[in-house]
Amino acid sequence: MSNINDVQKLVDKKAKVWKEIEGIKDQLVDGKFDNDLNDKFDRLEAEYQALDKSIKVTEQQIDADNYLAAQKGEDLTGAANQSKKDNREVYKDAFIKMASGKHLTDVEAAVLSDYRNAAQQTITTTGGGYVIPEDFADEVVKSMLYYGPFGITPGAGPARIINTSGGNPFPIPTINDTAQSGQDLAINTDATTSSTALTFGTKQLDAYVITSDLIQVPKQLLQDEGVGFEGLLAELLGERMGRRYNNKVTRGLGVSDVQGFEDAATQGVVTAADDAITANEIIQLQHSVDKAYRMGPSVGFMMHDSIASQIRQLTVTANADQYLWQPSFVAGQPDTLLGNKVYINNDLDSALSTNARTIFFGDWSKFWIRVVRGMELQRFDERFAEKYQVGWMGTMRFDAELVDAAAIKFVRQLNT
C-alpha cells in the first residue's frame, strides 16, 4: 500500500529534474538551444513527465485507500453488526471461490444466492448478477482510476458523485442566479422595491448500463493455486470498465444515454489559429467563467495529456522566464495552471486541430455523476465450455449531468 512518503520521494526527484531544466533555460540563445542542449532538454522533459505521471497514480491509490478505509470504519461492536460483518466475510469468501471455480460449501452457496436475490430486486437490467464484494471492488476501483479523473465514490475526483441503492429517476433542481443583483434604496422614500423571481429548472439522472464485455478465462488458470486469479480479474474489470465509464461521462450524447460534460459545457473562447493556442486565450477562458464558479476545491482545467504537454511550454513573457504551468514540489498538491488544478482526461481531443474542443475550465462540482449500487459480476460456465473456458462480465449503472452549463466552459480551435 502506497503512502505519503512514497509520494514525497517522487516529488523530490521531480524537483531535482525541474532544477536541471531551469538551469539549461539560462543557456537559450534567441529562444533556442544548440543540438546538444536540445537533446538534454528533451530527455529531462520526458523524465519530468514520467515522474509527474507516477505521482498522480500513487496519489490516486492513496485517495482510494483512504476513502475505502473510512467506509470500513463503522462500529461493529454490536451483535447485529457483528453478524452483518460475518455475513459479508462469508459472501466475500464465497464470491472469490465462485470466481475461481472452486467448490462451495452449502453455507457459502446459500449466502451467494441470498445476495444475488437481493440484487435482482433492484437491478433488473442485467439478469441478476453477483454484487461485487467490498474488498474485491476496492481493487476494481483502483484500476478504474488510472483511466480518467472521475471516480465512482464521493470524494474520488473533481465531480460530485452520488451513490444510490436503486435506479429510479433522480430529479435535480437547477438554478443560475449570477445575473441578478440587489438594488439601492434611498433614505426616507416611499418607493417600493421590485422583485425578481428565482427561475428553477429540473434535470434528471437515470441509470444506464455499461459492461466490461465478456472476459474469457481458461479453466486451467482457475484451477491452479497461487495464481491470484481474483486480483487479475479485478484488474481486467477495472481497465475495461474504467475506459468505458470515463468515455461516457466525457463524451456521452445524452439522448437515451449518459450526458457527458463535453457536449453540455458552454463555449468560452475561440482561438485565433486552428493549430495553436496562446497564453492570452487560456487566460480569456479562465475569465469567461463567472467568478462565482472560479472559487472552490473542485475548480480547475481539464485536457488531454498531449494538450497538457504543449500548454506546459507556454510562457507569460517573451523571455521564457515565467511559465503559465507551475509544477508542485509538495506531496499531495497538484501542478497548477494560472493558479488552478489541472485534471488529465485522455478522452478529450488530443490535438490542436480545426474545431477541436481542447481545454475545459470551471467548477467541476457542478458536474454530477450518479452511480447505482456499484458493480455486478456475471459468470458464464456453459457458453465457452467447448473451449475449456469460463466467461465473466462486469456491469455498472450510472448517469451524469452538468447541472449548470455556465459553470464549465471550453476553448474551441478556430474552424477554418
Short mmCIF file of C-alpha atoms in Angstrom, two decimals:
data_model
loop_
_atom_site.label_atom_id
_atom_site.label_comp_id
_atom_site.label_asym_id
_atom_site.label_seq_id
_atom_site.Cartn_x
_atom_site.Cartn_y
_atom_site.Cartn_z
CA MET A 1 0.00 0.00 0.00
CA SER A 2 1.40 3.38 -1.01
CA ASN A 3 1.70 6.24 1.46
CA ILE A 4 2.55 9.94 1.50
CA ASN A 5 6.26 9.18 1.96
CA ASP A 6 6.29 7.38 -1.39
CA VAL A 7 4.75 10.45 -2.99
CA GLN A 8 7.27 12.79 -1.37
CA LYS A 9 10.19 10.71 -2.69
CA LEU A 10 8.81 11.04 -6.22
CA VAL A 11 8.18 14.77 -5.69
CA ASP A 12 11.78 15.25 -4.55
CA LYS A 13 13.03 13.52 -7.71
CA LYS A 14 10.70 15.70 -9.77
CA ALA A 15 12.07 18.85 -8.10
CA LYS A 16 15.63 17.77 -8.89
CA VAL A 17 14.80 17.26 -12.57
CA TRP A 18 12.99 20.60 -12.69
CA LYS A 19 16.04 22.32 -11.26
CA GLU A 20 18.14 20.86 -14.09
CA ILE A 21 15.56 22.06 -16.65
CA GLU A 22 15.61 25.55 -15.15
CA GLY A 23 19.42 25.51 -15.29
CA ILE A 24 19.65 24.91 -19.02
CA LYS A 25 16.96 27.50 -19.81
CA ASP A 26 19.55 30.15 -18.97
CA GLN A 27 21.54 28.93 -21.98
CA LEU A 28 18.85 29.79 -24.54
CA VAL A 29 20.12 31.84 -27.47
CA ASP A 30 17.37 33.73 -29.31
CA GLY A 31 14.89 31.38 -27.69
CA LYS A 32 16.65 28.22 -28.95
CA PHE A 33 19.10 25.57 -27.69
CA ASP A 34 22.00 24.15 -29.63
CA ASN A 35 21.62 20.48 -30.63
CA ASP A 36 23.30 19.00 -27.53
CA LEU A 37 21.22 21.10 -25.12
CA ASN A 38 18.08 20.39 -27.10
CA ASP A 39 18.64 16.62 -26.68
CA LYS A 40 19.28 17.10 -22.96
CA PHE A 41 16.14 19.21 -22.59
CA ASP A 42 14.02 16.55 -24.35
CA ARG A 43 15.46 13.83 -22.09
CA LEU A 44 14.79 15.83 -18.92
CA GLU A 45 11.32 16.77 -20.11
CA ALA A 46 10.46 13.09 -20.70
CA GLU A 47 11.81 12.16 -17.25
CA TYR A 48 9.84 15.00 -15.63
CA GLN A 49 6.58 13.89 -17.27
CA ALA A 50 7.16 10.25 -16.27
CA LEU A 51 7.69 11.27 -12.63
CA ASP A 52 4.64 13.52 -12.76
CA LYS A 53 2.51 10.62 -14.01
CA SER A 54 3.86 8.31 -11.28
CA ILE A 55 2.97 10.91 -8.63
CA LYS A 56 -0.61 11.18 -9.92
CA VAL A 57 -1.08 7.40 -9.99
CA THR A 58 0.33 7.00 -6.46
CA GLU A 59 -1.87 9.81 -5.13
CA GLN A 60 -4.92 8.20 -6.72
CA GLN A 61 -4.07 4.93 -5.00
CA ILE A 62 -3.75 6.72 -1.65
CA ASP A 63 -7.07 8.54 -2.19
CA ALA A 64 -8.82 5.26 -2.97
CA ASP A 65 -7.25 3.53 0.03
CA ASN A 66 -8.19 6.39 2.38
CA TYR A 67 -11.78 6.55 1.17
CA LEU A 68 -12.27 2.81 1.38
CA ALA A 69 -10.68 2.68 4.82
CA ALA A 70 -13.09 5.38 6.02
CA GLN A 71 -16.02 3.43 4.59
CA LYS A 72 -14.94 0.39 6.61
CA GLY A 73 -14.54 2.35 9.85
CA GLU A 74 -18.07 1.64 11.10
CA ASP A 75 -18.74 0.45 14.65
CA LEU A 76 -19.05 -3.33 14.60
CA THR A 77 -19.25 -3.93 18.34
CA GLY A 78 -22.97 -4.81 18.49
CA ALA A 79 -24.21 -8.34 17.89
CA ALA A 80 -26.29 -7.34 14.87
CA ASN A 81 -23.39 -5.52 13.27
CA GLN A 82 -21.05 -8.41 14.04
CA SER A 83 -23.48 -10.76 12.32
CA LYS A 84 -23.59 -8.39 9.35
CA LYS A 85 -19.80 -8.35 9.24
CA ASP A 86 -19.67 -12.16 9.40
CA ASN A 87 -22.15 -12.41 6.51
CA ARG A 88 -20.06 -10.01 4.45
CA GLU A 89 -16.93 -12.07 5.11
CA VAL A 90 -18.72 -15.30 4.16
CA TYR A 91 -20.06 -13.66 1.00
CA LYS A 92 -16.62 -12.32 0.07
CA ASP A 93 -15.02 -15.75 0.52
CA ALA A 94 -17.85 -17.42 -1.41
CA PHE A 95 -17.60 -14.86 -4.21
CA ILE A 96 -13.86 -15.40 -4.62
CA LYS A 97 -14.27 -19.18 -4.59
CA MET A 98 -17.06 -18.88 -7.16
CA ALA A 99 -14.88 -16.55 -9.26
CA SER A 100 -12.01 -19.04 -9.06
CA GLY A 101 -14.13 -22.06 -9.95
CA LYS A 102 -13.70 -23.76 -6.57
CA HIS A 103 -16.25 -25.91 -4.73
CA LEU A 104 -18.70 -24.04 -2.45
CA THR A 105 -19.98 -25.29 0.89
CA ASP A 106 -23.76 -25.34 1.44
CA VAL A 107 -23.49 -22.22 3.64
CA GLU A 108 -21.44 -20.34 1.03
CA ALA A 109 -23.83 -21.32 -1.76
CA ALA A 110 -26.81 -20.11 0.31
CA VAL A 111 -25.19 -16.75 1.14
CA LEU A 112 -24.22 -16.25 -2.51
CA SER A 113 -27.79 -17.00 -3.58
CA ASP A 114 -29.25 -14.63 -0.94
CA TYR A 115 -27.05 -11.73 -2.10
CA ARG A 116 -27.88 -12.34 -5.74
CA ASN A 117 -31.61 -12.45 -5.00
CA ALA A 118 -31.26 -9.11 -3.17
CA ALA A 119 -29.50 -7.67 -6.19
CA GLN A 120 -32.29 -8.85 -8.52
CA GLN A 121 -34.83 -6.84 -6.55
CA THR A 122 -33.20 -3.54 -7.53
CA ILE A 123 -31.06 -4.43 -10.54
CA THR A 124 -33.26 -5.91 -13.22
CA THR A 125 -31.43 -4.92 -16.40
CA THR A 126 -28.54 -7.37 -16.06
CA GLY A 127 -30.39 -10.56 -15.24
CA GLY A 128 -29.30 -10.80 -11.62
CA GLY A 129 -25.54 -10.98 -11.41
CA TYR A 130 -23.46 -11.23 -8.25
CA VAL A 131 -22.87 -7.98 -6.38
CA ILE A 132 -19.10 -7.47 -6.20
CA PRO A 133 -17.98 -7.59 -2.54
CA GLU A 134 -16.25 -4.62 -0.94
CA ASP A 135 -12.64 -5.83 -0.85
CA PHE A 136 -12.78 -7.09 -4.44
CA ALA A 137 -14.44 -3.84 -5.57
CA ASP A 138 -11.59 -1.87 -3.97
CA GLU A 139 -9.14 -3.32 -6.47
CA VAL A 140 -11.50 -2.67 -9.40
CA VAL A 141 -11.90 0.97 -8.33
CA LYS A 142 -8.13 1.46 -8.15
CA SER A 143 -7.71 0.15 -11.69
CA MET A 144 -10.54 2.39 -12.92
CA LEU A 145 -8.87 5.50 -11.50
CA TYR A 146 -5.93 5.12 -13.87
CA TYR A 147 -8.14 5.78 -16.91
CA GLY A 148 -9.62 9.16 -16.04
CA PRO A 149 -10.15 11.77 -13.34
CA PHE A 150 -13.67 10.69 -12.36
CA GLY A 151 -14.16 8.18 -9.56
CA ILE A 152 -17.30 6.26 -8.61
CA THR A 153 -17.33 7.13 -4.90
CA PRO A 154 -17.84 10.53 -3.23
CA GLY A 155 -14.60 12.49 -2.99
CA ALA A 156 -12.87 10.49 -5.73
CA GLY A 157 -12.16 13.07 -8.43
CA PRO A 158 -13.48 16.55 -9.13
CA ALA A 159 -17.12 15.70 -9.95
CA ARG A 160 -19.92 15.34 -7.42
CA ILE A 161 -20.58 11.60 -7.04
CA ILE A 162 -23.96 10.39 -5.76
CA ASN A 163 -24.34 6.73 -4.80
CA THR A 164 -27.91 5.37 -4.73
CA SER A 165 -29.31 1.97 -3.82
CA GLY A 166 -31.89 1.95 -6.63
CA GLY A 167 -32.08 3.09 -10.23
CA ASN A 168 -35.29 5.15 -10.19
CA PRO A 169 -35.12 8.56 -11.96
CA PHE A 170 -33.29 11.06 -9.75
CA PRO A 171 -34.54 14.65 -10.29
CA ILE A 172 -32.16 17.59 -9.76
CA PRO A 173 -33.46 21.15 -9.24
CA THR A 174 -31.24 23.69 -11.04
CA ILE A 175 -30.81 27.47 -10.76
CA ASN A 176 -28.40 30.11 -12.06
CA ASP A 177 -28.88 33.48 -10.32
CA THR A 178 -25.47 35.00 -11.17
CA ALA A 179 -27.01 37.65 -13.48
CA GLN A 180 -29.16 39.13 -10.69
CA SER A 181 -28.19 41.68 -8.04
CA GLY A 182 -29.92 43.78 -5.39
CA GLN A 183 -30.70 47.50 -5.72
CA ASP A 184 -30.20 50.76 -3.87
CA LEU A 185 -32.91 52.13 -1.61
CA ALA A 186 -32.81 55.87 -0.90
CA ILE A 187 -33.40 57.18 2.64
CA ASN A 188 -36.95 58.27 3.57
CA THR A 189 -38.53 57.37 0.24
CA ASP A 190 -41.84 55.67 -0.41
CA ALA A 191 -40.53 53.82 -3.45
CA THR A 192 -41.37 50.17 -3.47
CA THR A 193 -38.67 47.71 -4.24
CA SER A 194 -39.02 45.48 -7.26
CA SER A 195 -38.73 41.74 -7.07
CA THR A 196 -37.16 39.17 -9.32
CA ALA A 197 -38.46 35.66 -9.02
CA LEU A 198 -35.98 32.81 -8.90
CA THR A 199 -36.13 30.66 -12.02
CA PHE A 200 -35.71 26.99 -11.28
CA GLY A 201 -35.15 24.21 -13.77
CA THR A 202 -35.03 20.45 -13.46
CA LYS A 203 -32.64 17.85 -14.77
CA GLN A 204 -32.79 14.13 -14.25
CA LEU A 205 -30.25 11.42 -13.56
CA ASP A 206 -31.20 8.00 -14.85
CA ALA A 207 -29.26 4.72 -14.71
CA TYR A 208 -27.66 3.50 -17.93
CA VAL A 209 -25.78 0.23 -18.09
CA ILE A 210 -22.24 -0.43 -19.29
CA THR A 211 -20.45 -3.76 -19.34
CA SER A 212 -16.88 -4.94 -19.46
CA ASP A 213 -17.81 -7.26 -22.37
CA LEU A 214 -17.05 -10.90 -21.89
CA ILE A 215 -13.73 -11.86 -20.35
CA GLN A 216 -12.84 -15.46 -21.30
CA VAL A 217 -10.65 -17.27 -18.78
CA PRO A 218 -9.03 -20.71 -19.26
CA LYS A 219 -10.14 -23.18 -16.61
CA GLN A 220 -6.51 -24.08 -16.01
CA LEU A 221 -5.99 -20.57 -14.62
CA LEU A 222 -8.93 -21.04 -12.26
CA GLN A 223 -7.69 -24.41 -11.08
CA ASP A 224 -4.04 -23.51 -10.47
CA GLU A 225 -3.30 -22.50 -6.91
CA GLY A 226 -1.22 -19.39 -6.22
CA VAL A 227 -2.17 -17.63 -9.45
CA GLY A 228 -4.22 -14.99 -7.59
CA PHE A 229 -6.99 -15.03 -10.17
CA GLU A 230 -9.22 -12.64 -8.21
CA GLY A 231 -6.54 -9.92 -8.49
CA LEU A 232 -6.18 -10.47 -12.23
CA LEU A 233 -9.95 -10.38 -12.72
CA ALA A 234 -10.23 -7.15 -10.70
CA GLU A 235 -7.51 -5.56 -12.85
CA LEU A 236 -9.17 -6.62 -16.12
CA LEU A 237 -12.58 -5.37 -14.97
CA GLY A 238 -11.09 -2.08 -13.77
CA GLU A 239 -9.32 -1.45 -17.06
CA ARG A 240 -12.32 -2.18 -19.25
CA MET A 241 -14.92 -0.50 -17.05
CA GLY A 242 -12.65 2.46 -16.38
CA ARG A 243 -12.13 3.19 -20.06
CA ARG A 244 -15.83 2.93 -20.87
CA TYR A 245 -17.00 4.85 -17.80
CA ASN A 246 -14.63 7.76 -18.42
CA ASN A 247 -15.57 7.87 -22.11
CA LYS A 248 -19.30 8.01 -21.33
CA VAL A 249 -19.12 10.73 -18.65
CA THR A 250 -16.88 12.73 -21.00
CA ARG A 251 -18.47 12.20 -24.43
CA GLY A 252 -21.91 10.64 -23.81
CA LEU A 253 -24.51 12.22 -26.10
CA GLY A 254 -27.35 12.44 -23.57
CA VAL A 255 -30.06 11.02 -25.89
CA SER A 256 -31.11 7.75 -24.26
CA ASP A 257 -27.55 7.82 -23.00
CA VAL A 258 -25.30 9.27 -20.31
CA GLN A 259 -24.90 13.05 -20.72
CA GLY A 260 -21.18 13.72 -20.97
CA PHE A 261 -19.86 17.13 -19.98
CA GLU A 262 -18.18 17.79 -23.36
CA ASP A 263 -21.46 18.50 -25.19
CA ALA A 264 -23.13 20.05 -22.12
CA ALA A 265 -20.47 22.71 -21.43
CA THR A 266 -20.53 26.21 -22.94
CA GLN A 267 -18.05 27.67 -25.42
CA GLY A 268 -15.87 30.29 -23.77
CA VAL A 269 -13.13 31.17 -26.29
CA VAL A 270 -12.36 30.57 -29.97
CA THR A 271 -8.66 30.56 -30.81
CA ALA A 272 -7.16 32.85 -33.45
CA ALA A 273 -5.43 29.89 -35.14
CA ASP A 274 -6.72 26.39 -35.80
CA ASP A 275 -3.46 24.66 -34.82
CA ALA A 276 -2.21 26.75 -31.89
CA ILE A 277 -3.29 28.25 -28.58
CA THR A 278 -1.83 31.22 -26.75
CA ALA A 279 -1.36 32.15 -23.12
CA ASN A 280 -3.81 35.03 -23.54
CA GLU A 281 -6.51 32.68 -24.85
CA ILE A 282 -6.18 30.44 -21.79
CA ILE A 283 -6.47 33.50 -19.55
CA GLN A 284 -9.57 34.52 -21.53
CA LEU A 285 -11.06 31.05 -20.98
CA GLN A 286 -10.50 31.35 -17.25
CA HIS A 287 -12.25 34.72 -17.12
CA SER A 288 -15.10 33.65 -19.41
CA VAL A 289 -16.37 31.69 -16.41
CA ASP A 290 -18.23 33.82 -13.86
CA LYS A 291 -16.16 34.43 -10.74
CA ALA A 292 -18.84 32.68 -8.69
CA TYR A 293 -17.71 29.46 -10.41
CA ARG A 294 -13.97 30.16 -10.12
CA MET A 295 -13.78 29.50 -6.38
CA GLY A 296 -13.82 26.20 -4.52
CA PRO A 297 -11.84 22.98 -4.26
CA SER A 298 -13.17 21.44 -7.49
CA VAL A 299 -12.29 24.36 -9.80
CA GLY A 300 -9.72 23.51 -12.43
CA PHE A 301 -8.70 22.89 -16.02
CA MET A 302 -9.21 19.60 -17.85
CA MET A 303 -7.44 18.48 -21.01
CA HIS A 304 -5.81 15.57 -22.83
CA ASP A 305 -2.27 14.72 -21.76
CA SER A 306 -0.95 15.63 -25.24
CA ILE A 307 -2.51 19.10 -24.96
CA ALA A 308 -1.05 19.47 -21.46
CA SER A 309 2.44 18.81 -22.80
CA GLN A 310 2.06 21.77 -25.17
CA ILE A 311 0.48 24.06 -22.59
CA ARG A 312 3.40 23.41 -20.24
CA GLN A 313 5.67 25.17 -22.75
CA LEU A 314 3.67 28.42 -22.82
CA THR A 315 5.14 31.46 -21.07
CA VAL A 316 3.63 34.73 -19.91
CA THR A 317 6.53 36.75 -21.30
CA ALA A 318 8.57 36.57 -24.47
CA ASN A 319 11.77 35.91 -22.49
CA ALA A 320 10.55 32.47 -21.38
CA ASP A 321 11.11 33.27 -17.72
CA GLN A 322 7.57 32.86 -16.41
CA TYR A 323 5.54 29.79 -17.32
CA LEU A 324 1.75 29.54 -17.05
CA TRP A 325 2.17 25.99 -15.75
CA GLN A 326 3.69 25.85 -12.29
CA PRO A 327 4.94 22.48 -11.02
CA SER A 328 4.27 21.42 -7.45
CA PHE A 329 7.03 20.01 -5.26
CA VAL A 330 4.80 19.31 -2.25
CA ALA A 331 3.30 15.82 -1.84
CA GLY A 332 -0.47 15.86 -2.27
CA GLN A 333 -0.51 19.21 -4.05
CA PRO A 334 -1.09 19.16 -7.85
CA ASP A 335 0.65 21.20 -10.52
CA THR A 336 -1.29 24.36 -11.36
CA LEU A 337 -2.14 26.35 -14.47
CA LEU A 338 -2.85 30.03 -13.77
CA GLY A 339 -3.26 29.06 -10.11
CA ASN A 340 -5.82 26.27 -10.69
CA LYS A 341 -5.58 22.48 -10.67
CA VAL A 342 -5.17 20.53 -13.89
CA TYR A 343 -7.07 17.28 -14.49
CA ILE A 344 -5.90 14.97 -17.28
CA ASN A 345 -8.63 13.29 -19.34
CA ASN A 346 -7.49 11.34 -22.38
CA ASP A 347 -11.00 11.02 -23.79
CA LEU A 348 -10.86 14.71 -24.76
CA ASP A 349 -9.45 15.96 -28.09
CA SER A 350 -5.74 15.21 -28.30
CA ALA A 351 -4.55 17.66 -30.96
CA LEU A 352 -4.71 21.39 -31.66
CA SER A 353 -6.73 20.98 -34.83
CA THR A 354 -9.67 22.63 -36.58
CA ASN A 355 -12.82 22.91 -34.43
CA ALA A 356 -11.40 20.76 -31.61
CA ARG A 357 -12.51 21.46 -28.03
CA THR A 358 -9.13 21.34 -26.36
CA ILE A 359 -9.31 22.82 -22.83
CA PHE A 360 -12.18 22.89 -20.34
CA PHE A 361 -12.29 25.06 -17.22
CA GLY A 362 -14.71 25.65 -14.38
CA ASP A 363 -16.30 24.27 -11.24
CA TRP A 364 -16.46 20.50 -11.64
CA SER A 365 -18.66 20.09 -8.56
CA LYS A 366 -21.50 21.20 -10.87
CA PHE A 367 -20.96 18.01 -12.85
CA TRP A 368 -22.95 15.29 -11.10
CA ILE A 369 -22.45 11.56 -11.58
CA ARG A 370 -24.97 9.11 -10.15
CA VAL A 371 -23.77 5.51 -9.56
CA VAL A 372 -26.28 2.78 -8.66
CA ARG A 373 -25.12 0.24 -6.07
CA GLY A 374 -21.68 -0.31 -7.51
CA MET A 375 -20.81 -3.19 -9.82
CA GLU A 376 -22.06 -6.67 -10.58
CA LEU A 377 -20.27 -9.69 -11.94
CA GLN A 378 -21.82 -12.49 -14.00
CA ARG A 379 -20.24 -15.88 -14.68
CA PHE A 380 -20.93 -17.96 -17.81
CA ASP A 381 -19.99 -21.62 -17.33
CA GLU A 382 -21.58 -23.26 -20.36
CA ARG A 383 -21.10 -20.68 -23.10
CA PHE A 384 -17.40 -21.43 -23.65
CA ALA A 385 -17.35 -24.99 -22.31
CA GLU A 386 -16.06 -26.47 -25.59
CA LYS A 387 -13.01 -24.18 -25.29
CA TYR A 388 -12.46 -25.25 -21.67
CA GLN A 389 -13.05 -21.64 -20.64
CA VAL A 390 -15.31 -19.69 -18.27
CA GLY A 391 -16.75 -16.30 -19.22
CA TRP A 392 -17.02 -13.26 -16.97
CA MET A 393 -18.78 -9.95 -17.46
CA GLY A 394 -18.90 -6.89 -15.19
CA THR A 395 -21.78 -4.41 -15.27
CA MET A 396 -22.39 -0.98 -13.77
CA ARG A 397 -25.31 1.51 -13.85
CA PHE A 398 -24.78 5.26 -13.81
CA ASP A 399 -25.67 8.59 -15.38
CA ALA A 400 -24.21 12.09 -15.46
CA GLU A 401 -25.44 15.67 -15.84
CA LEU A 402 -23.82 19.08 -15.90
CA VAL A 403 -26.39 20.81 -13.69
CA ASP A 404 -25.25 24.32 -14.66
CA ALA A 405 -23.81 24.81 -18.18
CA ALA A 406 -22.38 28.19 -17.18
CA ALA A 407 -20.11 26.54 -14.62
CA ILE A 408 -17.80 24.88 -17.19
CA LYS A 409 -16.57 26.42 -20.45
CA PHE A 410 -14.12 25.37 -23.15
CA VAL A 411 -11.68 26.60 -25.77
CA ARG A 412 -12.59 25.75 -29.34
CA GLN A 413 -9.90 25.78 -32.02
CA LEU A 414 -10.68 28.04 -34.98
CA ASN A 415 -12.85 26.35 -37.61
CA THR A 416 -11.21 27.11 -40.92
#
